[in-house]
PDB file of N, CA and C in Angstrom:
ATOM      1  N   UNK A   1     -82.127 -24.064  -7.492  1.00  0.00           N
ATOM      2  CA  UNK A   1     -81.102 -24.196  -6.477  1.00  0.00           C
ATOM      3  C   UNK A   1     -79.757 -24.286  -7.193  1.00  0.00           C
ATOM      4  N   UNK A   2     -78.850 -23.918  -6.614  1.00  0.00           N
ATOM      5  CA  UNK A   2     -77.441 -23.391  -7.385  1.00  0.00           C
ATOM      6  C   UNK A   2     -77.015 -24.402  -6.200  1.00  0.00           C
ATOM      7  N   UNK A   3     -76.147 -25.933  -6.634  1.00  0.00           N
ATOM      8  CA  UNK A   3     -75.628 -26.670  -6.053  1.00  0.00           C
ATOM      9  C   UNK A   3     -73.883 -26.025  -5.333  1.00  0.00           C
ATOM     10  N   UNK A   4     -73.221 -25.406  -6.972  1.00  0.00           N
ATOM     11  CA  UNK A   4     -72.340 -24.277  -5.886  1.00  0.00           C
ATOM     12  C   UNK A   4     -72.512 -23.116  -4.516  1.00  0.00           C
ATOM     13  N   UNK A   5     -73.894 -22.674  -4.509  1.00  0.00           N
ATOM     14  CA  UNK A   5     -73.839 -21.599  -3.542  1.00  0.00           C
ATOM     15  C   UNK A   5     -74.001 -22.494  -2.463  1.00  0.00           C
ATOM     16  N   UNK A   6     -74.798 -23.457  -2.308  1.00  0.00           N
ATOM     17  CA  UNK A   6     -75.469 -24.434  -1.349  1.00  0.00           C
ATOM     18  C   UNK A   6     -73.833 -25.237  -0.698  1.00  0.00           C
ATOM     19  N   UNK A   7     -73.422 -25.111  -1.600  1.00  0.00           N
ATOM     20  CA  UNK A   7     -71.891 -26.053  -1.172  1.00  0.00           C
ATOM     21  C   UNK A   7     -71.104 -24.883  -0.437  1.00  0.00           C
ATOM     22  N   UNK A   8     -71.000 -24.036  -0.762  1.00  0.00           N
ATOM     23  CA  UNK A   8     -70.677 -23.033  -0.190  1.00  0.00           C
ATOM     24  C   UNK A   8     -70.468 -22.622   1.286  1.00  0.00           C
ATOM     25  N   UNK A   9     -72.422 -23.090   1.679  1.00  0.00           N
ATOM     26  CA  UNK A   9     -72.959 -22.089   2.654  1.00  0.00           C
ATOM     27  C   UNK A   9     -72.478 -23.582   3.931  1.00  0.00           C
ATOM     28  N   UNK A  10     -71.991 -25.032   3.771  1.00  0.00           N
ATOM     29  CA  UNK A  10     -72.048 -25.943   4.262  1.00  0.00           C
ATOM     30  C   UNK A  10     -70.696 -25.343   5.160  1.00  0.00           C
ATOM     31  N   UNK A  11     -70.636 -26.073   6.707  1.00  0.00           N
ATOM     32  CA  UNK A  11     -69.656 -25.317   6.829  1.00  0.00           C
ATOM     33  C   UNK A  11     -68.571 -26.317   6.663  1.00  0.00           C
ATOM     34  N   UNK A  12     -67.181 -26.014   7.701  1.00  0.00           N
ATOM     35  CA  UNK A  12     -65.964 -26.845   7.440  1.00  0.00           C
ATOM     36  C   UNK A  12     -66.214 -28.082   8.038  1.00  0.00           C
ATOM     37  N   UNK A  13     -65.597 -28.836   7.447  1.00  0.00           N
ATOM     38  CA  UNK A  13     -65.266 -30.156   7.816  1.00  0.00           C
ATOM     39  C   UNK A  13     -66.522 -30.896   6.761  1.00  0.00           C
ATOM     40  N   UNK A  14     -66.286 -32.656   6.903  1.00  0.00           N
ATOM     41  CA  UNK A  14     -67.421 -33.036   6.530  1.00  0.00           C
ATOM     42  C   UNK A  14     -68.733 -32.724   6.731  1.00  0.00           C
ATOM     43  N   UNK A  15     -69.203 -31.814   5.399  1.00  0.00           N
ATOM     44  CA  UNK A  15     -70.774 -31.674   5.859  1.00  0.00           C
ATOM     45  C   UNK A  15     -71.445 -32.064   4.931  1.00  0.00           C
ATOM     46  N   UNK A  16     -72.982 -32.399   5.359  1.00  0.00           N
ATOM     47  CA  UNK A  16     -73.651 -32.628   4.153  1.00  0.00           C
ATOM     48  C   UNK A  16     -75.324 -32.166   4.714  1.00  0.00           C
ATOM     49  N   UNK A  17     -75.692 -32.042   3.194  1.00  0.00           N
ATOM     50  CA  UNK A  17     -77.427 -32.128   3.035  1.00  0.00           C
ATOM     51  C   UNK A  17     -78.041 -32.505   2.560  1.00  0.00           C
ATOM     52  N   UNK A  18     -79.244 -33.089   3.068  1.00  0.00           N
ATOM     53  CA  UNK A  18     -80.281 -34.149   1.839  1.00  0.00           C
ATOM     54  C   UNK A  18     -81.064 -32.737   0.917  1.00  0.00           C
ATOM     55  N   UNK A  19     -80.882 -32.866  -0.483  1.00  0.00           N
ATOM     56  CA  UNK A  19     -81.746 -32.219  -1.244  1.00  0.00           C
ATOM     57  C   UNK A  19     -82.546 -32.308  -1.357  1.00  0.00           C
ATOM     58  N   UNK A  20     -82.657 -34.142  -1.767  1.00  0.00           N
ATOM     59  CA  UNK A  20     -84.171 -34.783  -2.116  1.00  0.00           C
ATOM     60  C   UNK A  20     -84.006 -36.270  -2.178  1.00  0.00           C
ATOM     61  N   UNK A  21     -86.067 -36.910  -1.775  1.00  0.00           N
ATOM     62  CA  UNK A  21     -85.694 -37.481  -1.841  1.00  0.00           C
ATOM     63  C   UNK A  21     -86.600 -38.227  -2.723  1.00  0.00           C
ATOM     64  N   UNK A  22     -86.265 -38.850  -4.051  1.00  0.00           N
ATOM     65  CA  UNK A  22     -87.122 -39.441  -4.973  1.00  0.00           C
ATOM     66  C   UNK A  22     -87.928 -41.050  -5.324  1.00  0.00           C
ATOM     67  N   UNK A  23     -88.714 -41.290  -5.595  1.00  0.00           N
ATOM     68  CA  UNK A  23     -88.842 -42.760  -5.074  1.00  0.00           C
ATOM     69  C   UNK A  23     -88.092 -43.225  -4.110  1.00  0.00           C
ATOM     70  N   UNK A  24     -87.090 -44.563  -4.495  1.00  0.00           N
ATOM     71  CA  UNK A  24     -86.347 -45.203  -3.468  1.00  0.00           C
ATOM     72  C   UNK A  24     -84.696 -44.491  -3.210  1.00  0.00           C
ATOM     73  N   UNK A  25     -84.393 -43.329  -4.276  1.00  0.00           N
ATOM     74  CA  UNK A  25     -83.450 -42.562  -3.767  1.00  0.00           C
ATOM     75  C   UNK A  25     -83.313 -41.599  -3.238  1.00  0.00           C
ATOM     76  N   UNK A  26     -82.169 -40.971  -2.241  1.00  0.00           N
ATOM     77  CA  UNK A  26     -82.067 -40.126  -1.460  1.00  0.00           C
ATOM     78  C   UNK A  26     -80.638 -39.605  -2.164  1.00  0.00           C
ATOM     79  N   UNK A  27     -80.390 -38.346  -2.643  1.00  0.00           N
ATOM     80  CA  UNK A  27     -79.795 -37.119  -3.190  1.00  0.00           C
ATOM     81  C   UNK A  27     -79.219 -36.005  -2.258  1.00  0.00           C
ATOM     82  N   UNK A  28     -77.993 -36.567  -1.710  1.00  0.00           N
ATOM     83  CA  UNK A  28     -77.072 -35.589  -0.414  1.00  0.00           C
ATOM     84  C   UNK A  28     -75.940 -34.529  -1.445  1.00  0.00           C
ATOM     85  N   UNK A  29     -75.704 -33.515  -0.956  1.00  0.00           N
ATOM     86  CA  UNK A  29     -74.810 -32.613  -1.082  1.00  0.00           C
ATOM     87  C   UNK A  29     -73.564 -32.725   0.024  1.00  0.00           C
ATOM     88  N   UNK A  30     -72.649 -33.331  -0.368  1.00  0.00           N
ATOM     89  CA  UNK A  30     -71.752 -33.066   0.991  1.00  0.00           C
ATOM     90  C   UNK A  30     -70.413 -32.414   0.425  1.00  0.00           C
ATOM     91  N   UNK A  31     -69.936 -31.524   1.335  1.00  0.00           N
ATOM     92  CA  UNK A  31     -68.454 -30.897   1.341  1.00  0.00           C
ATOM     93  C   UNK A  31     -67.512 -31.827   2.196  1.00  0.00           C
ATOM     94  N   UNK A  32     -66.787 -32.037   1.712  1.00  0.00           N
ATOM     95  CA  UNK A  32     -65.275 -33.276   1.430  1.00  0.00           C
ATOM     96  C   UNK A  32     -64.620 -32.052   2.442  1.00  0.00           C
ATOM     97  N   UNK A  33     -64.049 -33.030   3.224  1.00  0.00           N
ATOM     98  CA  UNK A  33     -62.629 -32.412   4.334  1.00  0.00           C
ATOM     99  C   UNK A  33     -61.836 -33.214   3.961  1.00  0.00           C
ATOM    100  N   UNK A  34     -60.118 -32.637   4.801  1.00  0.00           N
ATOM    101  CA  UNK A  34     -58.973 -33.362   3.835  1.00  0.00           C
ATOM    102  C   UNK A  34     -59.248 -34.826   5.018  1.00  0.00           C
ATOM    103  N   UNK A  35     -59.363 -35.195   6.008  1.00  0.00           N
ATOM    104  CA  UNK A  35     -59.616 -35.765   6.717  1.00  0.00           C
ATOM    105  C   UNK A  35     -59.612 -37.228   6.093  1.00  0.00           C
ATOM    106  N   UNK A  36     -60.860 -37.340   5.267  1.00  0.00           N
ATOM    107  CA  UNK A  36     -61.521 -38.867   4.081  1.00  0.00           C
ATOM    108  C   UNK A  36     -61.959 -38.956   5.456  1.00  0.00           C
ATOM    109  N   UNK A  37     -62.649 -40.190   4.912  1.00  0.00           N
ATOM    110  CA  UNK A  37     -63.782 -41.110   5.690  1.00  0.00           C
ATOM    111  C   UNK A  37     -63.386 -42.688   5.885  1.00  0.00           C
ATOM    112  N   UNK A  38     -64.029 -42.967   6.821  1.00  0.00           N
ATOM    113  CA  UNK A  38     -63.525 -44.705   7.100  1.00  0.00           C
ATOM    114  C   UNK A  38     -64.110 -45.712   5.991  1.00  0.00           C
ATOM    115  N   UNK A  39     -63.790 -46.818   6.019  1.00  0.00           N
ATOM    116  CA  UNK A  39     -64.155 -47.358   4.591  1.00  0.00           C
ATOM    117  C   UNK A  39     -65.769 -47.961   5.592  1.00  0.00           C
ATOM    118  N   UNK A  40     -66.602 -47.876   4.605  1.00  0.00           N
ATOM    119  CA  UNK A  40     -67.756 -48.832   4.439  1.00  0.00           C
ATOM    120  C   UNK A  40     -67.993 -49.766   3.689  1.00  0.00           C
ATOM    121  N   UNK A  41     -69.363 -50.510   3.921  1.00  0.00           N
ATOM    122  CA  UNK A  41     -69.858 -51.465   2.537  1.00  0.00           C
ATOM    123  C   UNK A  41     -70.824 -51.646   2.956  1.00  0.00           C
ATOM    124  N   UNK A  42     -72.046 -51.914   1.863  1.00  0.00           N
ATOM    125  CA  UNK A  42     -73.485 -51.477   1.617  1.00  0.00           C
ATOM    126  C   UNK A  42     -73.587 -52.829   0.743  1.00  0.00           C
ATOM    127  N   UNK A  43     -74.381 -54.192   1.607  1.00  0.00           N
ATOM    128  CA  UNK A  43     -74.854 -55.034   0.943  1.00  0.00           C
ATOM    129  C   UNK A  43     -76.135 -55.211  -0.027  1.00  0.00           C
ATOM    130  N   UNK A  44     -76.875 -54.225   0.028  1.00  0.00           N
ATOM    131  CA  UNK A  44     -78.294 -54.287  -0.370  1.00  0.00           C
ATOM    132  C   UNK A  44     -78.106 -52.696  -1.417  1.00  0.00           C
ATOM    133  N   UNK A  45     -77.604 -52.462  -1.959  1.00  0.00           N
ATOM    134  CA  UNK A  45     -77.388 -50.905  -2.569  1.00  0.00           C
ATOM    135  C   UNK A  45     -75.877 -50.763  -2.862  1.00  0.00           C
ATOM    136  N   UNK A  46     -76.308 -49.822  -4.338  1.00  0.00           N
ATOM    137  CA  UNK A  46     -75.273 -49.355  -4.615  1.00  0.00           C
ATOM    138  C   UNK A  46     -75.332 -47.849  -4.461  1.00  0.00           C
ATOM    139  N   UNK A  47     -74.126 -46.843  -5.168  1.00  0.00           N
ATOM    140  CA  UNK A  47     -74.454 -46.056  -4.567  1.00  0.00           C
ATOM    141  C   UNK A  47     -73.623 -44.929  -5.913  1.00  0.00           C
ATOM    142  N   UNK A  48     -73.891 -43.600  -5.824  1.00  0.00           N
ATOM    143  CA  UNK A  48     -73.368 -43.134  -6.989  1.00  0.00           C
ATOM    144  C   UNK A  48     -72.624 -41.659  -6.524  1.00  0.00           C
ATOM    145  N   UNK A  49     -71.495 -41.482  -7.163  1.00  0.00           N
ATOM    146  CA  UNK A  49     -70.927 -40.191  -6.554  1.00  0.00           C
ATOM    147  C   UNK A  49     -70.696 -39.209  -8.282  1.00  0.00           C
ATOM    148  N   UNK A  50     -71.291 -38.036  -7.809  1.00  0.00           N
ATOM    149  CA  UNK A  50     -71.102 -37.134  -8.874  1.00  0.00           C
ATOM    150  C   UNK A  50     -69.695 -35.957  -8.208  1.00  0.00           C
ATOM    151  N   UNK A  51     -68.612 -35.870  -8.520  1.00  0.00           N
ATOM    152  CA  UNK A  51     -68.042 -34.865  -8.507  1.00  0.00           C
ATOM    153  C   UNK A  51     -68.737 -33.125  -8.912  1.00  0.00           C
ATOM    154  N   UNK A  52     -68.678 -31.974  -7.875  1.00  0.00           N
ATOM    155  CA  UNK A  52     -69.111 -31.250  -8.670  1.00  0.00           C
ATOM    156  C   UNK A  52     -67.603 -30.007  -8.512  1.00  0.00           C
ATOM    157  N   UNK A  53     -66.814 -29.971  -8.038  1.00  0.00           N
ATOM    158  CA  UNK A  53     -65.699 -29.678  -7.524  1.00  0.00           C
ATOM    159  C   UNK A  53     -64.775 -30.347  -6.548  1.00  0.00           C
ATOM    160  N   UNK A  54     -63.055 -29.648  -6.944  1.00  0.00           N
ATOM    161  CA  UNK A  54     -62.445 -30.330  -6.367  1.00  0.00           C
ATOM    162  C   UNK A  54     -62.372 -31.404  -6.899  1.00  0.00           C
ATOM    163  N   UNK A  55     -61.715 -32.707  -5.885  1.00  0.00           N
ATOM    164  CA  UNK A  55     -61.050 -33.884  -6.066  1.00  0.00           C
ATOM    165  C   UNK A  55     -60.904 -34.583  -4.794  1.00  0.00           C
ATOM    166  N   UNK A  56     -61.614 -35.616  -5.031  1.00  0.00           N
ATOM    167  CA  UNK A  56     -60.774 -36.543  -4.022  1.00  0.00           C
ATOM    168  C   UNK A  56     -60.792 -37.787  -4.497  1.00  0.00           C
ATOM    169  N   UNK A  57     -59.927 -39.074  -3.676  1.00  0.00           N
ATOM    170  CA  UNK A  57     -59.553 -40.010  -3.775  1.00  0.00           C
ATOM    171  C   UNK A  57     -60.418 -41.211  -2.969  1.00  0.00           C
ATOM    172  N   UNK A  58     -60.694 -41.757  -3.943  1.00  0.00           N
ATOM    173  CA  UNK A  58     -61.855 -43.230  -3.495  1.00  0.00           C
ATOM    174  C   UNK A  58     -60.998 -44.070  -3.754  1.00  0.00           C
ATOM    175  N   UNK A  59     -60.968 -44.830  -2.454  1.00  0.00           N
ATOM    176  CA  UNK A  59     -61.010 -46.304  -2.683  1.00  0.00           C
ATOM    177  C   UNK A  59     -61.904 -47.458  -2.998  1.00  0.00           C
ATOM    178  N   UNK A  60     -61.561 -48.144  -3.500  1.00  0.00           N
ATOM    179  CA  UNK A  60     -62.498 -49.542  -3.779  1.00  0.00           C
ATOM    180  C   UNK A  60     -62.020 -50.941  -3.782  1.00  0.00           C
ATOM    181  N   UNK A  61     -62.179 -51.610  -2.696  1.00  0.00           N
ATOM    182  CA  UNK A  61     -61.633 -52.905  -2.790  1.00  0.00           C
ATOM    183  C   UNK A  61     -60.017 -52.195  -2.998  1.00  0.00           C
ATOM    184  N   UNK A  62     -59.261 -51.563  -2.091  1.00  0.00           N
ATOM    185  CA  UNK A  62     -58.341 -51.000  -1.698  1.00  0.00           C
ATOM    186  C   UNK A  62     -57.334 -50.253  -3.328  1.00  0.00           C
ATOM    187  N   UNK A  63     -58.444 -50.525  -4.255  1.00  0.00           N
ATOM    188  CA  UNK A  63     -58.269 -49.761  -5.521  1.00  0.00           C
ATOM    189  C   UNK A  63     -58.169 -48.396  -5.466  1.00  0.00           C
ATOM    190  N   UNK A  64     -57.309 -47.263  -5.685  1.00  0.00           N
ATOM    191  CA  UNK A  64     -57.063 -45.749  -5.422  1.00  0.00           C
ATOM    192  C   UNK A  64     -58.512 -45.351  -6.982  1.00  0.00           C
ATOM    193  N   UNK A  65     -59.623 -44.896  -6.915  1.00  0.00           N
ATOM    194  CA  UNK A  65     -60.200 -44.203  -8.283  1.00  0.00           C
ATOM    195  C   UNK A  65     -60.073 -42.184  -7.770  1.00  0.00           C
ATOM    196  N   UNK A  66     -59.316 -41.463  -8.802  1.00  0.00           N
ATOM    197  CA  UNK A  66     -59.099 -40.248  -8.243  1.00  0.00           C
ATOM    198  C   UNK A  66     -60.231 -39.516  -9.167  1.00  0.00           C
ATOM    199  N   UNK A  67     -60.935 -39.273  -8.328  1.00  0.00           N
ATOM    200  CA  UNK A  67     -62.576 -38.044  -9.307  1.00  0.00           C
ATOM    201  C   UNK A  67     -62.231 -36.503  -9.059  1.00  0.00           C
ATOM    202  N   UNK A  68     -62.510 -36.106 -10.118  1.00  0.00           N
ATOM    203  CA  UNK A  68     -62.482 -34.730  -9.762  1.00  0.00           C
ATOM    204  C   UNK A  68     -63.849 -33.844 -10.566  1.00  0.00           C
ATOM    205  N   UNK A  69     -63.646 -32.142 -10.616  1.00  0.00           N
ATOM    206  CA  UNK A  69     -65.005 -31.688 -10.959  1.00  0.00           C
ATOM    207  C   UNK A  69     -65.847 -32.682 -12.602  1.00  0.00           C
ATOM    208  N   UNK A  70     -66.689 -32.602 -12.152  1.00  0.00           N
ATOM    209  CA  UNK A  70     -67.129 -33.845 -13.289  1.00  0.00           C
ATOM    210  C   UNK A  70     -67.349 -34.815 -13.796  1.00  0.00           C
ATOM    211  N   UNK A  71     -66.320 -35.609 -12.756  1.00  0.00           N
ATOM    212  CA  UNK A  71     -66.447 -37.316 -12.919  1.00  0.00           C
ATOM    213  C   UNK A  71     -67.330 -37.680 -12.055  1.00  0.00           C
ATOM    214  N   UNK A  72     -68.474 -38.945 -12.468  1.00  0.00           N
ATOM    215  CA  UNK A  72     -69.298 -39.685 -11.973  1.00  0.00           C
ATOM    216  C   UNK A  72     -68.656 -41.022 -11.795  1.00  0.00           C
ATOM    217  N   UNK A  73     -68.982 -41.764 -10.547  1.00  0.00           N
ATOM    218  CA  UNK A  73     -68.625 -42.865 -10.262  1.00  0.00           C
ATOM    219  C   UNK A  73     -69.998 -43.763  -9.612  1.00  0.00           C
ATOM    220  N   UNK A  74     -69.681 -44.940 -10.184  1.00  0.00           N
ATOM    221  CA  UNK A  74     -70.818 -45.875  -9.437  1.00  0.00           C
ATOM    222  C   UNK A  74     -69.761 -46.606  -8.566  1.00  0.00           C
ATOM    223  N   UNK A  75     -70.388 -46.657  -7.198  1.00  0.00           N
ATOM    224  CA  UNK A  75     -70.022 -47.798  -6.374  1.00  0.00           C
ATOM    225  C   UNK A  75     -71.052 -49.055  -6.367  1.00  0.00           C
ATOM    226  N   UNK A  76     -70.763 -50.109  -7.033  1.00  0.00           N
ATOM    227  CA  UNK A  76     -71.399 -51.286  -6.695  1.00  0.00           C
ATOM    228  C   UNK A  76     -71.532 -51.778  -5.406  1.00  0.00           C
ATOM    229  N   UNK A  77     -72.685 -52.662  -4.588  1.00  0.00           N
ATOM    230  CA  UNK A  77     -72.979 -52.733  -3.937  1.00  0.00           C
ATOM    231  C   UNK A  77     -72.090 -53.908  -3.335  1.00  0.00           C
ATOM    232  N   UNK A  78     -71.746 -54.383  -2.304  1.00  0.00           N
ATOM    233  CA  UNK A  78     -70.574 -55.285  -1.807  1.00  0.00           C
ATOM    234  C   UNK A  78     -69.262 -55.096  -2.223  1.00  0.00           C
ATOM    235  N   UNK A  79     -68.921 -53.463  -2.345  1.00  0.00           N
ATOM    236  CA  UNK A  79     -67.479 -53.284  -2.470  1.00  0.00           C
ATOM    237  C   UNK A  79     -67.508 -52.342  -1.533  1.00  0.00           C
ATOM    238  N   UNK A  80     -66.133 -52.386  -0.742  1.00  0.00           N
ATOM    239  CA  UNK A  80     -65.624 -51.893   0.496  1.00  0.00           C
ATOM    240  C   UNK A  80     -64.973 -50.737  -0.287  1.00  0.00           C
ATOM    241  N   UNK A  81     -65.644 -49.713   0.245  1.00  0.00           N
ATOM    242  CA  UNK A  81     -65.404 -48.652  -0.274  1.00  0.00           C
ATOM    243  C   UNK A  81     -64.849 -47.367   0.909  1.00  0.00           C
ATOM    244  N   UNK A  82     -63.882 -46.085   0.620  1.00  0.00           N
ATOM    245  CA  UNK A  82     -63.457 -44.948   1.185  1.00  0.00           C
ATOM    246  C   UNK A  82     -63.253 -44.060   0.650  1.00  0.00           C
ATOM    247  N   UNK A  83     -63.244 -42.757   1.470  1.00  0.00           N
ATOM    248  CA  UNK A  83     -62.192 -41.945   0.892  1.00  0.00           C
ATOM    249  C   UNK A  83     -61.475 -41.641   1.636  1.00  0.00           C
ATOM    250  N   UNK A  84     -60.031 -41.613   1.081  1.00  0.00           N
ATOM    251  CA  UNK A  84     -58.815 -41.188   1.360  1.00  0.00           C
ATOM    252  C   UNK A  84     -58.724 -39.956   1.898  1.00  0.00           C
ATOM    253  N   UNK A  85     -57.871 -39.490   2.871  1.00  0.00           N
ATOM    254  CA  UNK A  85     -56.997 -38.082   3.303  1.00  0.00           C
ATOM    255  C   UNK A  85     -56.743 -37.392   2.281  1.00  0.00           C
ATOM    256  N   UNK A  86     -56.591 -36.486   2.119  1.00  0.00           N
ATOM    257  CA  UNK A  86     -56.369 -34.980   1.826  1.00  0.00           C
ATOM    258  C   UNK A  86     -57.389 -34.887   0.570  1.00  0.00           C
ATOM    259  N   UNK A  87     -58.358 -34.718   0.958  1.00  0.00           N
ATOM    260  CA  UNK A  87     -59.715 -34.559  -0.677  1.00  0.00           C
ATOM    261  C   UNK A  87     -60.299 -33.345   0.087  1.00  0.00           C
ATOM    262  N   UNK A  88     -60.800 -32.682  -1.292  1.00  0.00           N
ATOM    263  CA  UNK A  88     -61.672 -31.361  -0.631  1.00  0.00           C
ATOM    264  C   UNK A  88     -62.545 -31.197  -2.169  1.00  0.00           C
ATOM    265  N   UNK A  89     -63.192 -30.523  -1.779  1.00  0.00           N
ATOM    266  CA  UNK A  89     -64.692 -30.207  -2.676  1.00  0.00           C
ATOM    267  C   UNK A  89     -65.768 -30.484  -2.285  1.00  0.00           C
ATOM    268  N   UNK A  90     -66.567 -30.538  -3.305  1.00  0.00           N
ATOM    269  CA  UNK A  90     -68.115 -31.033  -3.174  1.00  0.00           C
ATOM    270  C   UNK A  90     -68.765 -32.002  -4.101  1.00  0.00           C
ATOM    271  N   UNK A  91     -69.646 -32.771  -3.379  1.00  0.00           N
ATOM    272  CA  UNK A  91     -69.547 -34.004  -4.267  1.00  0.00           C
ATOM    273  C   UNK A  91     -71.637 -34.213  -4.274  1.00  0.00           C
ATOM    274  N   UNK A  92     -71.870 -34.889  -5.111  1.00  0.00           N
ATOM    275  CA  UNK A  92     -73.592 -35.476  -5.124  1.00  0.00           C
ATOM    276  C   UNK A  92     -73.532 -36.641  -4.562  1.00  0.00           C
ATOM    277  N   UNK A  93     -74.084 -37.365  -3.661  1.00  0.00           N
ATOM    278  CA  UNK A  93     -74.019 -38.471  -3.625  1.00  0.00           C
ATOM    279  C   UNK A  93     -75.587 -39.130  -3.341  1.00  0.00           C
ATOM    280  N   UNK A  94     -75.833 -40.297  -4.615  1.00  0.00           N
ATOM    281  CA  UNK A  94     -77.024 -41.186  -4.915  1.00  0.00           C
ATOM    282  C   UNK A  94     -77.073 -42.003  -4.151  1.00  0.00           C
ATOM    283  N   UNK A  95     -78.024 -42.275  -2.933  1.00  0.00           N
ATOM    284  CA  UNK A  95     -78.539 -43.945  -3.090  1.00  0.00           C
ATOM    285  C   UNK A  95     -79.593 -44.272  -1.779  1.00  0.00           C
ATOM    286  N   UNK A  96     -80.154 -45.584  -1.930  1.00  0.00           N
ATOM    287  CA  UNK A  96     -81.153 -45.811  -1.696  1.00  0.00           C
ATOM    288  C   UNK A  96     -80.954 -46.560  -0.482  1.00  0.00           C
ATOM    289  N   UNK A  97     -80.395 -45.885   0.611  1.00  0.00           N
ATOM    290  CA  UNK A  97     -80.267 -45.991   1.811  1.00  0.00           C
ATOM    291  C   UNK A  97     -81.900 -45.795   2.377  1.00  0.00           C
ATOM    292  N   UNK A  98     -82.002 -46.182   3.258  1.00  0.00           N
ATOM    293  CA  UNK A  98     -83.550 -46.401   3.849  1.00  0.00           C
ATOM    294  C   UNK A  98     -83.960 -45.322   4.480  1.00  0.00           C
ATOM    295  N   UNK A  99     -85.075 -44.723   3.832  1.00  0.00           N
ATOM    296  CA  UNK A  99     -85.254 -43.154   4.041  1.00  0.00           C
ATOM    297  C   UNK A  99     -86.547 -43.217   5.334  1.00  0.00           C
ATOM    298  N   UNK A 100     -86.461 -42.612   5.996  1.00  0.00           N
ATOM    299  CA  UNK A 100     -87.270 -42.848   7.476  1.00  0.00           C
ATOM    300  C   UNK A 100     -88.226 -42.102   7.167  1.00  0.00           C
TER     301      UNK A 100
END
């Protein structure tokens, strides 16, 4: 699987797809709109973001971290976390959200 073509074929706006899902983790593909997302927080899990293009802007504990193609980030678990307006790309995102 070619994670670029797959990012590709996602359409506009926030989208995403589960790839896989391994023991207790679950492995999403999502395409970033400039939009960002509302902040969350995840008491029981952390959670991991792989940049694979593009850039966008995470917050943490109202901390700006700016990722772009390549950078990996861990979000620890009990930090209030977002992303910011105007981000675009495609990103991996790890974690062991409760898989049904």
């Amino acid at each position: 699987m070619n994670l670029a073509t797959v990012a590709a074929q996602l359409p506009d706006g926030w989208a995403g797809r589960i790839l896989a899902d391994f023991g207790c983790v679950r492995m999403k593909l999502f395409k970033a709109d400039a939009a960002g997302l509302a902040e969350e927080m995840h008491c029981d899990w952390d959670e991991a973001i792989l940049m694979l293009d593009g850039e966008l802007v995470l917050e943490l504990d109202q901390v700006p971290v700016c990722l772009k193609a390549g950078d990996f980030h861990l979000i620890p678990r009990g930090v209030r976390h977002r992303i910011l307006p105007g981000c675009r790309g495609s990103f991996i995102l790890l974690d062991p959200e409760p898989v049904a």
